[in-house]
mmCIF file of C-alpha atoms and ligand atoms in Angstrom:
data_model
loop_
_atom_site.group_PDB
_atom_site.id
_atom_site.type_symbol
_atom_site.label_atom_id
_atom_site.label_comp_id
_atom_site.label_asym_id
_atom_site.label_seq_id
_atom_site.Cartn_x
_atom_site.Cartn_y
_atom_site.Cartn_z
ATOM 1 C CA UNK A 1 198.368 85.391 24.253
ATOM 2 C CA UNK A 2 195.359 83.098 24.309
ATOM 3 C CA UNK A 3 192.976 82.217 21.472
ATOM 4 C CA UNK A 4 189.268 82.140 22.303
ATOM 5 C CA UNK A 5 186.816 80.712 19.766
ATOM 6 C CA UNK A 6 183.149 81.727 19.857
ATOM 7 C CA UNK A 7 184.018 84.774 21.936
ATOM 8 C CA UNK A 8 181.151 86.878 20.543
ATOM 9 C CA UNK A 9 178.537 84.452 21.908
ATOM 10 C CA UNK A 10 176.969 84.340 25.349
ATOM 11 C CA UNK A 11 179.571 82.519 27.454
ATOM 12 C CA UNK A 12 182.561 83.306 25.212
ATOM 13 C CA UNK A 13 181.902 87.064 25.396
ATOM 14 C CA UNK A 14 181.508 86.941 29.183
ATOM 15 C CA UNK A 15 184.767 84.994 29.317
ATOM 16 C CA UNK A 16 186.686 87.506 27.167
ATOM 17 C CA UNK A 17 185.315 90.485 29.149
ATOM 18 C CA UNK A 18 186.287 88.848 32.445
ATOM 19 C CA UNK A 19 189.667 87.728 31.144
ATOM 20 C CA UNK A 20 190.627 91.273 30.188
ATOM 21 C CA UNK A 21 189.286 92.568 33.506
ATOM 22 C CA UNK A 22 191.568 90.183 35.434
ATOM 23 C CA UNK A 23 194.629 89.818 33.138
ATOM 24 C CA UNK A 24 196.818 91.880 30.875
ATOM 25 C CA UNK A 25 197.412 88.898 28.603
ATOM 26 C CA UNK A 26 195.939 89.601 25.131
ATOM 27 C CA UNK A 27 193.145 87.579 23.525
ATOM 28 C CA UNK A 28 192.550 86.660 19.897
ATOM 29 C CA UNK A 29 188.814 86.204 19.511
ATOM 30 C CA UNK A 30 187.834 84.009 16.536
ATOM 31 C CA UNK A 31 184.089 84.008 15.892
ATOM 32 C CA UNK A 32 182.042 83.280 12.778
ATOM 33 C CA UNK A 33 179.328 85.751 13.907
ATOM 34 C CA UNK A 34 176.381 83.449 13.354
ATOM 35 C CA UNK A 35 172.970 84.655 14.590
ATOM 36 C CA UNK A 36 174.253 83.910 18.142
ATOM 37 C CA UNK A 37 177.441 85.964 17.860
ATOM 38 C CA UNK A 38 177.066 89.677 18.437
ATOM 39 C CA UNK A 39 179.798 92.310 18.430
ATOM 40 C CA UNK A 40 177.668 94.436 20.788
ATOM 41 C CA UNK A 41 178.596 91.899 23.478
ATOM 42 C CA UNK A 42 182.180 93.140 23.136
ATOM 43 C CA UNK A 43 181.378 96.868 22.930
ATOM 44 C CA UNK A 44 183.130 97.711 26.208
ATOM 45 C CA UNK A 45 186.469 96.274 24.975
ATOM 46 C CA UNK A 46 186.237 97.376 21.347
ATOM 47 C CA UNK A 47 189.478 99.186 20.516
ATOM 48 C CA UNK A 48 191.319 97.688 23.500
ATOM 49 C CA UNK A 49 194.753 96.740 22.095
ATOM 50 C CA UNK A 50 194.659 93.520 24.132
ATOM 51 C CA UNK A 51 191.669 92.259 22.124
ATOM 52 C CA UNK A 52 192.067 91.142 18.509
ATOM 53 C CA UNK A 53 188.751 90.162 16.951
ATOM 54 C CA UNK A 54 188.855 87.943 13.847
ATOM 55 C CA UNK A 55 185.680 87.034 11.972
ATOM 56 C CA UNK A 56 186.003 83.461 10.770
ATOM 57 C CA UNK A 57 185.234 79.825 11.369
ATOM 58 C CA UNK A 58 187.013 77.195 13.438
ATOM 59 C CA UNK A 59 186.464 74.956 10.406
ATOM 60 C CA UNK A 60 188.642 77.212 8.221
ATOM 61 C CA UNK A 61 191.980 75.384 8.537
ATOM 62 C CA UNK A 62 194.008 77.962 6.603
ATOM 63 C CA UNK A 63 192.750 80.821 8.749
ATOM 64 C CA UNK A 64 193.268 78.953 12.037
ATOM 65 C CA UNK A 65 196.749 77.769 11.023
ATOM 66 C CA UNK A 66 197.655 81.295 10.046
ATOM 67 C CA UNK A 67 196.449 82.700 13.381
ATOM 68 C CA UNK A 68 198.361 80.041 15.305
ATOM 69 C CA UNK A 69 201.582 80.617 13.335
ATOM 70 C CA UNK A 70 201.451 84.391 13.616
ATOM 71 C CA UNK A 71 200.423 84.713 17.280
ATOM 72 C CA UNK A 72 201.734 81.508 18.904
ATOM 73 C CA UNK A 73 199.031 81.440 21.638
ATOM 74 C CA UNK A 74 199.802 79.482 24.786
ATOM 75 C CA UNK A 75 196.215 78.211 25.000
ATOM 76 C CA UNK A 76 192.967 77.817 23.078
ATOM 77 C CA UNK A 77 189.582 77.936 24.792
ATOM 78 C CA UNK A 78 187.007 76.471 22.433
ATOM 79 C CA UNK A 79 183.523 77.915 22.973
ATOM 80 C CA UNK A 80 182.529 78.006 19.286
ATOM 81 C CA UNK A 81 179.427 75.900 18.711
ATOM 82 C CA UNK A 82 175.823 75.758 17.727
ATOM 83 C CA UNK A 83 174.229 75.676 21.157
ATOM 84 C CA UNK A 84 170.424 75.629 21.068
ATOM 85 C CA UNK A 85 168.630 72.277 21.476
ATOM 86 C CA UNK A 86 165.404 73.402 19.740
ATOM 87 C CA UNK A 87 167.337 74.592 16.690
ATOM 88 C CA UNK A 88 169.196 71.270 16.601
ATOM 89 C CA UNK A 89 165.830 69.481 16.444
ATOM 90 C CA UNK A 90 164.624 71.696 13.577
ATOM 91 C CA UNK A 91 167.897 71.451 11.634
ATOM 92 C CA UNK A 92 170.775 69.278 12.878
ATOM 93 C CA UNK A 93 173.140 69.842 9.918
ATOM 94 C CA UNK A 94 174.790 73.007 11.263
ATOM 95 C CA UNK A 95 175.403 71.229 14.561
ATOM 96 C CA UNK A 96 177.273 68.428 12.836
ATOM 97 C CA UNK A 97 179.295 70.898 10.757
ATOM 98 C CA UNK A 98 180.296 73.258 13.562
ATOM 99 C CA UNK A 99 180.392 71.092 16.650
ATOM 100 C CA UNK A 100 181.885 67.956 15.115
ATOM 101 C CA UNK A 101 183.632 68.897 11.856
ATOM 102 C CA UNK A 102 184.646 72.317 13.195
ATOM 103 C CA UNK A 103 186.158 70.891 16.376
ATOM 104 C CA UNK A 104 187.935 68.211 14.336
ATOM 105 C CA UNK A 105 189.478 70.826 12.008
ATOM 106 C CA UNK A 106 190.509 72.975 14.956
ATOM 107 C CA UNK A 107 192.178 69.983 16.601
ATOM 108 C CA UNK A 108 194.000 69.162 13.355
ATOM 109 C CA UNK A 109 195.275 72.734 13.059
ATOM 110 C CA UNK A 110 196.492 72.646 16.662
ATOM 111 C CA UNK A 111 198.182 69.303 16.141
ATOM 112 C CA UNK A 112 200.075 70.662 13.107
ATOM 113 C CA UNK A 113 201.003 73.860 14.970
ATOM 114 C CA UNK A 114 202.265 72.098 18.091
ATOM 115 C CA UNK A 115 204.448 69.725 16.087
ATOM 116 C CA UNK A 116 206.472 72.775 14.974
ATOM 117 C CA UNK A 117 206.867 74.321 18.441
ATOM 118 C CA UNK A 118 209.791 73.940 20.822
ATOM 119 C CA UNK A 119 209.526 71.584 23.793
ATOM 120 C CA UNK A 120 208.751 74.372 26.273
ATOM 121 C CA UNK A 121 205.783 75.609 24.212
ATOM 122 C CA UNK A 122 204.530 72.062 23.668
ATOM 123 C CA UNK A 123 204.763 71.440 27.406
ATOM 124 C CA UNK A 124 202.908 74.567 28.517
ATOM 125 C CA UNK A 125 200.254 74.665 25.748
ATOM 126 C CA UNK A 126 196.616 73.850 26.644
ATOM 127 C CA UNK A 127 193.541 73.143 24.517
ATOM 128 C CA UNK A 128 190.493 73.704 26.728
ATOM 129 C CA UNK A 129 187.262 72.378 25.265
ATOM 130 C CA UNK A 130 184.064 73.839 26.700
ATOM 131 C CA UNK A 131 181.261 71.292 26.814
ATOM 132 C CA UNK A 132 177.942 70.573 28.457
ATOM 133 C CA UNK A 133 176.331 68.243 30.984
ATOM 134 C CA UNK A 134 173.785 67.341 28.301
ATOM 135 C CA UNK A 135 176.214 64.750 26.897
ATOM 136 C CA UNK A 136 175.297 62.513 29.865
ATOM 137 C CA UNK A 137 171.623 62.332 28.911
ATOM 138 C CA UNK A 138 168.710 62.493 31.333
ATOM 139 C CA UNK A 139 168.565 61.619 35.054
ATOM 140 C CA UNK A 140 165.689 59.887 36.845
ATOM 141 C CA UNK A 141 164.321 61.875 39.825
ATOM 142 C CA UNK A 142 166.240 60.005 42.542
ATOM 143 C CA UNK A 143 169.441 59.342 40.605
ATOM 144 C CA UNK A 144 172.776 60.799 41.750
ATOM 145 C CA UNK A 145 174.023 63.883 39.894
ATOM 146 C CA UNK A 146 176.398 63.442 36.927
ATOM 147 C CA UNK A 147 179.995 62.782 37.942
ATOM 148 C CA UNK A 148 182.877 62.677 35.450
ATOM 149 C CA UNK A 149 182.541 58.859 35.387
ATOM 150 C CA UNK A 150 178.988 58.897 34.098
ATOM 151 C CA UNK A 151 178.635 57.298 30.675
ATOM 152 C CA UNK A 152 177.680 59.471 27.720
ATOM 153 C CA UNK A 153 174.034 59.043 26.615
ATOM 154 C CA UNK A 154 173.193 62.167 24.567
ATOM 155 C CA UNK A 155 169.568 62.476 23.437
ATOM 156 C CA UNK A 156 169.333 65.545 21.186
ATOM 157 C CA UNK A 157 171.237 66.338 17.993
ATOM 158 C CA UNK A 158 172.883 69.173 19.982
ATOM 159 C CA UNK A 159 174.083 66.960 22.827
ATOM 160 C CA UNK A 160 175.100 64.183 20.420
ATOM 161 C CA UNK A 161 177.227 66.645 18.444
ATOM 162 C CA UNK A 162 178.841 67.959 21.651
ATOM 163 C CA UNK A 163 179.458 64.385 22.814
ATOM 164 C CA UNK A 164 181.174 63.625 19.497
ATOM 165 C CA UNK A 165 183.373 66.697 19.879
ATOM 166 C CA UNK A 166 184.299 65.683 23.445
ATOM 167 C CA UNK A 167 185.288 62.232 22.151
ATOM 168 C CA UNK A 168 187.460 63.778 19.429
ATOM 169 C CA UNK A 169 189.204 65.979 21.996
ATOM 170 C CA UNK A 170 189.811 62.936 24.190
ATOM 171 C CA UNK A 171 191.098 60.915 21.215
ATOM 172 C CA UNK A 172 193.553 63.661 20.202
ATOM 173 C CA UNK A 173 195.011 63.514 23.682
ATOM 174 C CA UNK A 174 195.315 59.746 23.816
ATOM 175 C CA UNK A 175 196.479 59.310 20.224
ATOM 176 C CA UNK A 176 198.577 62.387 19.533
ATOM 177 C CA UNK A 177 199.360 63.588 23.043
ATOM 178 C CA UNK A 178 197.522 66.905 22.597
ATOM 179 C CA UNK A 179 197.444 68.679 25.998
ATOM 180 C CA UNK A 180 193.670 68.927 26.372
ATOM 181 C CA UNK A 181 191.266 69.788 29.183
ATOM 182 C CA UNK A 182 187.474 69.410 28.972
ATOM 183 C CA UNK A 183 184.804 71.079 31.085
ATOM 184 C CA UNK A 184 181.194 69.841 31.162
ATOM 185 C CA UNK A 185 178.990 72.547 32.617
ATOM 186 C CA UNK A 186 175.330 72.783 33.549
ATOM 187 C CA UNK A 187 172.872 75.396 32.183
ATOM 188 C CA UNK A 188 174.260 78.935 32.300
ATOM 189 C CA UNK A 189 172.318 82.184 32.672
ATOM 190 C CA UNK A 190 173.296 85.854 32.915
ATOM 191 C CA UNK A 191 174.085 88.926 30.767
ATOM 192 C CA UNK A 192 174.275 88.618 26.957
ATOM 193 C CA UNK A 193 172.230 85.398 26.897
ATOM 194 C CA UNK A 194 170.476 85.193 23.542
ATOM 195 C CA UNK A 195 166.688 85.390 24.071
ATOM 196 C CA UNK A 196 165.913 82.000 22.542
ATOM 197 C CA UNK A 197 166.973 80.122 25.711
ATOM 198 C CA UNK A 198 164.518 79.795 28.591
ATOM 199 C CA UNK A 199 165.612 82.556 31.000
ATOM 200 C CA UNK A 200 166.185 85.459 28.576
ATOM 201 C CA UNK A 201 163.183 84.389 26.491
ATOM 202 C CA UNK A 202 160.899 84.566 29.535
ATOM 203 C CA UNK A 203 162.192 88.034 30.462
ATOM 204 C CA UNK A 204 161.867 89.241 26.867
ATOM 205 C CA UNK A 205 158.374 87.856 26.301
ATOM 206 C CA UNK A 206 157.114 89.010 29.698
ATOM 207 C CA UNK A 207 158.208 92.601 29.033
ATOM 208 C CA UNK A 208 156.825 92.493 25.486
ATOM 209 C CA UNK A 209 153.400 91.369 26.775
ATOM 210 C CA UNK A 210 153.731 88.059 24.938
ATOM 211 C CA UNK A 211 153.033 84.453 25.834
ATOM 212 C CA UNK A 212 155.617 82.839 28.162
ATOM 213 C CA UNK A 213 155.877 79.294 26.793
ATOM 214 C CA UNK A 214 156.525 76.377 29.179
ATOM 215 C CA UNK A 215 157.134 73.094 27.380
ATOM 216 C CA UNK A 216 155.053 70.096 28.519
ATOM 217 C CA UNK A 217 154.321 70.026 32.262
ATOM 218 C CA UNK A 218 157.259 72.331 33.140
ATOM 219 C CA UNK A 219 158.524 69.870 35.751
ATOM 220 C CA UNK A 220 161.817 69.253 33.904
ATOM 221 C CA UNK A 221 164.829 70.050 36.062
ATOM 222 C CA UNK A 222 167.915 72.048 35.077
ATOM 223 C CA UNK A 223 170.932 72.866 37.277
ATOM 224 C CA UNK A 224 171.600 76.602 36.848
ATOM 225 C CA UNK A 225 174.960 78.383 37.060
ATOM 226 C CA UNK A 226 175.596 82.131 36.732
ATOM 227 C CA UNK A 227 177.754 82.649 33.631
ATOM 228 C CA UNK A 228 180.516 84.532 35.504
ATOM 229 C CA UNK A 229 180.935 81.484 37.748
ATOM 230 C CA UNK A 230 181.336 79.265 34.690
ATOM 231 C CA UNK A 231 184.008 81.687 33.430
ATOM 232 C CA UNK A 232 185.865 81.544 36.757
ATOM 233 C CA UNK A 233 185.780 77.730 36.631
ATOM 234 C CA UNK A 234 187.261 77.744 33.121
ATOM 235 C CA UNK A 235 190.053 80.095 34.236
ATOM 236 C CA UNK A 236 190.774 77.785 37.165
ATOM 237 C CA UNK A 237 190.853 74.663 34.974
ATOM 238 C CA UNK A 238 193.120 76.418 32.475
ATOM 239 C CA UNK A 239 195.496 77.450 35.269
ATOM 240 C CA UNK A 240 195.580 74.265 37.329
ATOM 241 C CA UNK A 241 193.655 71.465 35.603
ATOM 242 C CA UNK A 242 195.446 68.199 34.916
ATOM 243 C CA UNK A 243 196.053 67.539 31.231
ATOM 244 C CA UNK A 244 193.720 64.884 29.793
ATOM 245 C CA UNK A 245 191.167 65.305 32.599
ATOM 246 C CA UNK A 246 187.545 66.398 32.428
ATOM 247 C CA UNK A 247 185.884 68.612 35.054
ATOM 248 C CA UNK A 248 182.146 68.884 35.691
ATOM 249 C CA UNK A 249 181.062 72.418 36.575
ATOM 250 C CA UNK A 250 177.799 73.287 38.316
ATOM 251 C CA UNK A 251 176.303 75.344 41.117
ATOM 252 C CA UNK A 252 174.047 72.781 42.832
ATOM 253 C CA UNK A 253 170.983 74.772 41.798
ATOM 254 C CA UNK A 254 168.498 72.174 40.602
ATOM 255 C CA UNK A 255 165.172 73.815 39.760
ATOM 256 C CA UNK A 256 162.096 72.901 37.747
ATOM 257 C CA UNK A 257 161.350 75.071 34.749
ATOM 258 C CA UNK A 258 158.060 76.087 36.355
ATOM 259 C CA UNK A 259 159.845 77.359 39.416
ATOM 260 C CA UNK A 260 162.397 79.316 37.337
ATOM 261 C CA UNK A 261 159.612 80.940 35.315
ATOM 262 C CA UNK A 262 157.617 81.810 38.464
ATOM 263 C CA UNK A 263 160.713 83.357 40.079
ATOM 264 C CA UNK A 264 161.362 85.474 36.976
ATOM 265 C CA UNK A 265 157.749 86.679 36.940
ATOM 266 C CA UNK A 266 157.912 87.563 40.646
ATOM 267 C CA UNK A 267 161.147 89.582 40.232
ATOM 268 C CA UNK A 268 159.646 91.392 37.240
ATOM 269 C CA UNK A 269 156.430 92.060 39.194
ATOM 270 C CA UNK A 270 158.618 93.777 41.784
ATOM 271 C CA UNK A 271 161.065 95.632 39.508
ATOM 272 C CA UNK A 272 158.761 96.503 36.581
ATOM 273 C CA UNK A 273 155.217 96.281 38.019
ATOM 274 C CA UNK A 274 152.263 95.962 35.660
ATOM 275 C CA UNK A 275 149.278 98.320 36.095
ATOM 276 C CA UNK A 276 146.528 97.425 38.574
ATOM 277 C CA UNK A 277 148.609 94.835 40.471
ATOM 278 C CA UNK A 278 148.528 92.329 37.582
ATOM 279 C CA UNK A 279 151.236 89.650 37.461
ATOM 280 C CA UNK A 280 153.421 88.551 34.549
ATOM 281 C CA UNK A 281 152.397 85.011 35.548
ATOM 282 C CA UNK A 282 149.129 85.578 33.655
ATOM 283 C CA UNK A 283 151.199 85.370 30.427
ATOM 284 C CA UNK A 284 152.408 81.813 31.171
ATOM 285 C CA UNK A 285 151.167 79.262 28.677
ATOM 286 C CA UNK A 286 151.829 75.516 28.683
ATOM 287 C CA UNK A 287 152.716 74.522 25.122
ATOM 288 C CA UNK A 288 153.558 71.331 23.236
ATOM 289 C CA UNK A 289 156.581 69.547 24.710
ATOM 290 C CA UNK A 290 159.993 69.445 23.038
ATOM 291 C CA UNK A 291 160.540 66.081 21.270
ATOM 292 C CA UNK A 292 162.906 63.853 23.271
ATOM 293 C CA UNK A 293 162.922 66.429 26.105
ATOM 294 C CA UNK A 294 165.495 65.454 28.777
ATOM 295 C CA UNK A 295 163.766 65.341 32.144
ATOM 296 C CA UNK A 296 166.562 66.225 34.525
ATOM 297 C CA UNK A 297 170.193 67.388 34.533
ATOM 298 C CA UNK A 298 172.281 67.787 37.684
ATOM 299 C CA UNK A 299 176.025 68.199 38.110
ATOM 300 C CA UNK A 300 178.167 66.713 40.830
ATOM 301 C CA UNK A 301 180.892 69.379 41.054
ATOM 302 C CA UNK A 302 182.868 67.611 43.800
ATOM 303 C CA UNK A 303 185.971 67.057 41.648
ATOM 304 C CA UNK A 304 186.539 70.687 40.635
ATOM 305 C CA UNK A 305 185.709 71.821 44.185
ATOM 306 C CA UNK A 306 188.108 69.337 45.771
ATOM 307 C CA UNK A 307 190.995 69.297 43.293
ATOM 308 C CA UNK A 308 190.954 72.900 42.078
ATOM 309 C CA UNK A 309 189.281 74.592 45.042
ATOM 310 C CA UNK A 310 186.673 76.247 42.804
ATOM 311 C CA UNK A 311 183.352 77.524 44.176
ATOM 312 C CA UNK A 312 180.652 79.656 42.533
ATOM 313 C CA UNK A 313 180.176 83.206 43.854
ATOM 314 C CA UNK A 314 176.463 83.495 43.134
ATOM 315 C CA UNK A 315 173.503 81.598 44.499
ATOM 316 C CA UNK A 316 170.546 81.259 42.135
ATOM 317 C CA UNK A 317 168.723 84.008 44.069
ATOM 318 C CA UNK A 318 171.540 86.553 43.693
ATOM 319 C CA UNK A 319 172.422 85.577 40.123
ATOM 320 C CA UNK A 320 168.878 85.621 38.781
ATOM 321 C CA UNK A 321 168.167 89.057 40.265
ATOM 322 C CA UNK A 322 171.367 90.446 38.684
ATOM 323 C CA UNK A 323 170.288 88.896 35.400
ATOM 324 C CA UNK A 324 166.812 90.466 35.411
ATOM 325 C CA UNK A 325 168.358 93.824 36.372
ATOM 326 C CA UNK A 326 170.827 93.507 33.485
ATOM 327 C CA UNK A 327 168.061 92.828 30.953
ATOM 328 C CA UNK A 328 165.996 95.733 32.254
ATOM 329 C CA UNK A 329 169.014 98.033 31.898
ATOM 330 C CA UNK A 330 169.974 96.685 28.458
ATOM 331 C CA UNK A 331 166.775 96.691 26.426
ATOM 332 C CA UNK A 332 168.638 98.232 23.470
ATOM 333 C CA UNK A 333 170.870 95.143 23.325
ATOM 334 C CA UNK A 334 167.778 92.922 23.348
ATOM 335 C CA UNK A 335 166.181 95.008 20.580
ATOM 336 C CA UNK A 336 169.306 94.709 18.508
ATOM 337 C CA UNK A 337 169.833 90.954 18.774
ATOM 338 C CA UNK A 338 166.153 90.165 18.348
ATOM 339 C CA UNK A 339 165.840 91.927 15.013
ATOM 340 C CA UNK A 340 166.417 90.081 11.731
ATOM 341 C CA UNK A 341 166.652 86.296 11.572
ATOM 342 C CA UNK A 342 165.644 85.870 15.224
ATOM 343 C CA UNK A 343 162.143 87.040 14.379
ATOM 344 C CA UNK A 344 161.742 84.371 11.691
ATOM 345 C CA UNK A 345 162.833 81.662 14.131
ATOM 346 C CA UNK A 346 160.475 82.730 16.907
ATOM 347 C CA UNK A 347 157.594 83.185 14.448
ATOM 348 C CA UNK A 348 158.032 79.681 13.036
ATOM 349 C CA UNK A 349 158.299 78.216 16.577
ATOM 350 C CA UNK A 350 155.119 79.575 18.060
ATOM 351 C CA UNK A 351 152.693 80.117 15.221
HETATM 352 P P1 NAD B 401 176.222 80.763 21.851
HETATM 353 O O1 NAD B 401 175.362 80.080 20.852
HETATM 354 O O2 NAD B 401 175.695 81.937 22.589
HETATM 355 O O3 NAD B 401 177.581 81.249 21.142
HETATM 356 C C1 NAD B 401 178.275 80.464 20.243
HETATM 357 C C2 NAD B 401 179.282 81.373 19.522
HETATM 358 O O4 NAD B 401 180.029 80.549 18.613
HETATM 359 C C3 NAD B 401 178.620 82.469 18.687
HETATM 360 O O5 NAD B 401 179.292 83.686 18.910
HETATM 361 C C4 NAD B 401 178.821 82.004 17.254
HETATM 362 O O6 NAD B 401 178.931 83.075 16.331
HETATM 363 C C5 NAD B 401 180.116 81.234 17.371
HETATM 364 N N1 NAD B 401 180.299 80.230 16.317
HETATM 365 C C6 NAD B 401 179.377 79.355 15.827
HETATM 366 N N2 NAD B 401 179.930 78.596 14.853
HETATM 367 C C7 NAD B 401 181.227 78.993 14.746
HETATM 368 C C8 NAD B 401 182.313 78.574 13.938
HETATM 369 N N3 NAD B 401 182.171 77.600 13.021
HETATM 370 N N4 NAD B 401 183.504 79.185 14.096
HETATM 371 C C9 NAD B 401 183.655 80.188 14.998
HETATM 372 N N5 NAD B 401 182.659 80.624 15.789
HETATM 373 C C10 NAD B 401 181.456 80.035 15.662
HETATM 374 O O7 NAD B 401 176.684 79.612 22.823
HETATM 375 P P2 NAD B 401 177.033 79.678 24.384
HETATM 376 O O8 NAD B 401 175.799 79.460 25.150
HETATM 377 O O9 NAD B 401 177.880 80.874 24.639
HETATM 378 O O10 NAD B 401 177.912 78.359 24.526
HETATM 379 C C11 NAD B 401 179.329 78.395 24.342
HETATM 380 C C12 NAD B 401 179.875 76.986 24.527
HETATM 381 O O11 NAD B 401 179.552 76.535 25.848
HETATM 382 C C13 NAD B 401 179.271 75.975 23.571
HETATM 383 O O12 NAD B 401 180.294 75.098 23.169
HETATM 384 C C14 NAD B 401 178.223 75.247 24.395
HETATM 385 O O13 NAD B 401 178.052 73.920 23.953
HETATM 386 C C15 NAD B 401 178.876 75.291 25.764
HETATM 387 N N6 NAD B 401 177.946 75.254 26.912
HETATM 388 C C16 NAD B 401 176.873 76.108 26.947
HETATM 389 C C17 NAD B 401 176.039 76.089 28.070
HETATM 390 C C18 NAD B 401 174.865 77.034 28.174
HETATM 391 O O14 NAD B 401 174.065 76.921 29.117
HETATM 392 N N7 NAD B 401 174.721 78.012 27.293
HETATM 393 C C19 NAD B 401 176.291 75.209 29.120
HETATM 394 C C20 NAD B 401 177.400 74.354 29.039
HETATM 395 C C21 NAD B 401 178.231 74.406 27.937
HETATM 396 P P1 TYD B 402 167.030 75.905 27.206
HETATM 397 O O1 TYD B 402 167.269 77.256 27.794
HETATM 398 O O2 TYD B 402 166.718 75.812 25.747
HETATM 399 O O3 TYD B 402 168.289 75.012 27.590
HETATM 400 P P2 TYD B 402 168.506 73.399 27.446
HETATM 401 O O4 TYD B 402 167.459 72.858 26.550
HETATM 402 O O5 TYD B 402 169.863 73.337 26.836
HETATM 403 O O6 TYD B 402 168.439 72.869 28.837
HETATM 404 O O7 TYD B 402 165.837 75.236 27.998
HETATM 405 C C1 TYD B 402 165.895 75.080 29.406
HETATM 406 C C2 TYD B 402 164.655 74.304 29.810
HETATM 407 O O8 TYD B 402 163.501 75.114 29.576
HETATM 408 C C3 TYD B 402 164.438 73.041 28.997
HETATM 409 O O9 TYD B 402 163.878 72.037 29.851
HETATM 410 C C4 TYD B 402 163.418 73.446 27.941
HETATM 411 C C5 TYD B 402 162.588 74.484 28.663
HETATM 412 N N1 TYD B 402 162.021 75.567 27.842
HETATM 413 C C6 TYD B 402 160.674 75.912 27.973
HETATM 414 O O10 TYD B 402 159.924 75.299 28.750
HETATM 415 N N2 TYD B 402 160.193 76.952 27.221
HETATM 416 C C7 TYD B 402 160.977 77.630 26.341
HETATM 417 O O11 TYD B 402 160.478 78.553 25.642
HETATM 418 C C8 TYD B 402 162.360 77.264 26.223
HETATM 419 C C9 TYD B 402 163.268 77.990 25.260
HETATM 420 C C10 TYD B 402 162.842 76.234 26.998
#
């Protein structure tokens, strides 16, 4: 039995779906179901006896302690977080509460639980903390990609809160001997990505005939990884990672935002052509830049490739096409998650 937190969100849900496709080992899925958590993401495994969904927060010590005592998981994979940079700029409080206080409470619950376990369980237990490359800050154009030795220089409330959580995880290992692993991954994309992040937002707005907003000059660089490849890296780190170590995960797919948006428009022009040969590119609009916008992220994945023999399966070209196809085939999902509070957020962003 493993315990996944945040398993109704984008990466967590992909992880749970893949886990149950590859293993028989059951999963407890603890998710607070914020705006970013959606039970529709788990529709295909709903009712599967290997999946126990629990609605609740990682910051709820009593609940987490109870789950740990009753199910005695052999591992926790912590995805639960507030994850959107723009939201963290508009309102950082939730990011502090979930990403910092929540992770702290989860670590405390695990520490208490492990103290009561036998030596074999203590030895085999793993706490895998899922983090981001954004903790390293922004790279200059010619600088080498982020390795695990890069110092932390977070620039947004989101990345600062993730950096704080990474430091807590590290401290619980060094101080209390908690058997932790940390992964720092680059930007993910793929199915079930909430349409507030660049790639699903572009697809959504393009199809809805709306403006496709590019912040600033659009020459910022992100290093994209297909979500299923991130999930396979996490499984590999859980299986074979060395306790106390961190692993950077990325697909060596550095692209400017402009180029990502153009690619998406070109795939949509092919798969869902507009009348009279028009292009979705006509909907692109350069808008006010994000405050404190990091210019470039890039991951040096040499350590996980060398030590754990992990490689991504998808190139950006194959992964992005699968992603557009998924969104075209799952418009009902998009409709569902973009109703309600999402509308208020988007309306206040772009009015
Ligand atoms: P997401 O926003 O799609 O999902 C987060 C999930 O956490 C949601 O289901 C939400 O309901 C849940 N959650 C929020 N607060 C909670 C709480 N207090 N208790 C329990 N559940 C709670 O995020 P994502 O993109 O799937 O990211 C998952 C993790 O991966 C995050 O920790 C994020 O920092 C990290 N990460 C994301 C990316 C990326 O590109 N999306 C890249 C690297 C790392
Ligand atoms: P995002 O998907 O929010 O991820 P992150 O900020 O964590 O990297 O944004 C990816 C890049 O796209 C980032 O440089 C900001 C930019 N961006 C836009 O230009 N327009 C948009 O509407 C959004 C959401 C992002």
